[in-house]
């Protein structure tokens, strides 16, 4: 079952933010905006609101059109980009203020290529993770997956304002 | 996040630098954990290591390198900390007594004019994770009260190509709580009873509170660490 969802600002218009020639990159644009909205909501930003995303990682998730997509989104002022510093930090990205202030909605990821890329990336990350696991971590993961279904007493809505979401614990 | 947990998509990851375990439940804000989570209709309770990282520091400083128990060797493997020569000094003894009583943040709040919550945040930022000394109220209050411990912290943080003190303390904390205590609990609790370790605490059903407290105490005893735990509802 496909449960992957974008986390998009309600007022974000994916087609309107890209030139017609780049409409093939609409799923990638939604993924990038979704990532930035999530980072903003979880305060994973610097004091100027920029999230630092490694270009190699973005290329893995956004594919070959990554550079064109970023340029198009920057041109339409959906995102702002801050330069990188070699060996210190990656490019910083920030969503337009109008997008960070509006509510977010969940939208199903329908693009097969995005789902495949995310699944591939997640599998690689999990494999790399498990090289660090001790036996107790496997046991904890098993305990959690068995018991986690029963631990939620109250559901939260699908829809909240970005500013209302909890920051990191 | 809550929907993911409810759907059984619970994530667990182990940090590269400090072996810290991060879980989906651990990423929830404390108030949400307390009001939202339950197991089989029973509320959960957090059994928490009091004043965790400062207490671990006080215990590690007191360890004599040539007299390590097997559990201490396991806890400190790969953790490169220089020897502390000030164990006999009055300020170290006062520091150890203060953290053992769980009063470090209160004492620093008195000395710096900040609130306890502010102090708690700044102890990590301005002391344990800081290479530079500057005019920070928590640094000043700490050095005024415990100068030899403060000097040791900055000596550790200023070593080149070595992790900062906070990373080393988090590594020991992760081994204590998410490995030793979690393993003890997993052995003692029935198979169908879940629990979640979150950095310096363990989330369990209220009915298993005493099992969790005992697990912590036994691990502390085995490792000869003087640490305190408390249950938070």
mmCIF file of C-alpha atoms in Angstrom, chain A residues 3 122 125-126 128-129 132-137 139-141 143-145 147-158 166-167 169, chain B residues 2-3 5-16 21 25-29 35-39 178-179 182-183 186 194-195 197:
data_model
loop_
_atom_site.group_PDB
_atom_site.id
_atom_site.type_symbol
_atom_site.label_atom_id
_atom_site.label_comp_id
_atom_site.label_asym_id
_atom_site.label_seq_id
_atom_site.Cartn_x
_atom_site.Cartn_y
_atom_site.Cartn_z
ATOM 1 C CA UNK A 3 1.458 5.524 2.244
ATOM 2 C CA UNK A 122 15.485 4.380 2.557
ATOM 3 C CA UNK A 125 19.987 4.148 4.736
ATOM 4 C CA UNK A 126 18.531 1.241 6.706
ATOM 5 C CA UNK A 128 23.957 1.494 6.615
ATOM 6 C CA UNK A 129 22.132 1.946 9.935
ATOM 7 C CA UNK A 132 25.841 -0.050 13.778
ATOM 8 C CA UNK A 133 23.141 -2.077 15.530
ATOM 9 C CA UNK A 134 23.835 -4.227 18.577
ATOM 10 C CA UNK A 135 21.570 -7.248 19.316
ATOM 11 C CA UNK A 136 19.518 -5.120 21.749
ATOM 12 C CA UNK A 137 18.725 -2.617 18.985
ATOM 13 C CA UNK A 139 15.245 -6.509 19.872
ATOM 14 C CA UNK A 140 14.041 -2.952 20.536
ATOM 15 C CA UNK A 141 13.015 -2.507 16.904
ATOM 16 C CA UNK A 143 9.402 -4.802 20.451
ATOM 17 C CA UNK A 144 8.506 -1.390 19.066
ATOM 18 C CA UNK A 145 6.992 -2.645 15.843
ATOM 19 C CA UNK A 147 3.673 -2.751 20.422
ATOM 20 C CA UNK A 148 3.555 0.524 18.517
ATOM 21 C CA UNK A 149 0.192 -0.274 16.927
ATOM 22 C CA UNK A 150 -1.409 -0.270 20.346
ATOM 23 C CA UNK A 151 0.213 2.770 21.864
ATOM 24 C CA UNK A 152 -1.628 5.587 20.180
ATOM 25 C CA UNK A 153 -4.678 6.615 22.121
ATOM 26 C CA UNK A 154 -5.746 9.666 20.198
ATOM 27 C CA UNK A 155 -5.272 10.559 16.578
ATOM 28 C CA UNK A 156 -4.188 13.951 15.407
ATOM 29 C CA UNK A 157 -5.768 15.568 12.349
ATOM 30 C CA UNK A 158 -4.170 15.375 8.925
ATOM 31 C CA UNK A 166 5.877 20.600 17.815
ATOM 32 C CA UNK A 167 9.496 21.493 17.507
ATOM 33 C CA UNK A 169 12.071 17.374 21.734
ATOM 34 C CA UNK B 2 1.563 9.698 15.480
ATOM 35 C CA UNK B 3 -0.188 8.186 12.468
ATOM 36 C CA UNK B 5 3.432 4.992 14.994
ATOM 37 C CA UNK B 6 -0.203 3.873 15.056
ATOM 38 C CA UNK B 7 0.285 2.158 11.704
ATOM 39 C CA UNK B 8 3.240 0.203 13.098
ATOM 40 C CA UNK B 9 5.843 2.137 11.126
ATOM 41 C CA UNK B 10 8.042 2.733 14.114
ATOM 42 C CA UNK B 11 11.564 3.824 13.240
ATOM 43 C CA UNK B 12 14.723 3.223 15.199
ATOM 44 C CA UNK B 13 18.126 4.600 14.318
ATOM 45 C CA UNK B 14 21.483 4.498 16.044
ATOM 46 C CA UNK B 15 23.717 7.560 15.858
ATOM 47 C CA UNK B 16 27.153 7.234 14.311
ATOM 48 C CA UNK B 21 19.138 5.655 19.787
ATOM 49 C CA UNK B 25 8.227 7.936 19.991
ATOM 50 C CA UNK B 26 11.370 9.668 21.238
ATOM 51 C CA UNK B 27 10.935 12.408 18.638
ATOM 52 C CA UNK B 28 7.515 13.349 19.995
ATOM 53 C CA UNK B 29 7.337 16.279 22.358
ATOM 54 C CA UNK B 35 -1.173 12.794 26.790
ATOM 55 C CA UNK B 36 -1.332 10.682 23.659
ATOM 56 C CA UNK B 37 0.359 7.373 24.291
ATOM 57 C CA UNK B 38 -0.887 4.333 26.130
ATOM 58 C CA UNK B 39 -0.400 0.572 25.937
ATOM 59 C CA UNK B 178 19.520 2.049 25.596
ATOM 60 C CA UNK B 179 21.788 -0.976 25.865
ATOM 61 C CA UNK B 182 17.026 -1.878 27.892
ATOM 62 C CA UNK B 183 18.568 -5.365 27.745
ATOM 63 C CA UNK B 186 13.770 -6.866 27.808
ATOM 64 C CA UNK B 194 6.709 -3.034 25.057
ATOM 65 C CA UNK B 195 8.902 -0.206 26.294
ATOM 66 C CA UNK B 197 14.150 3.942 25.690
#
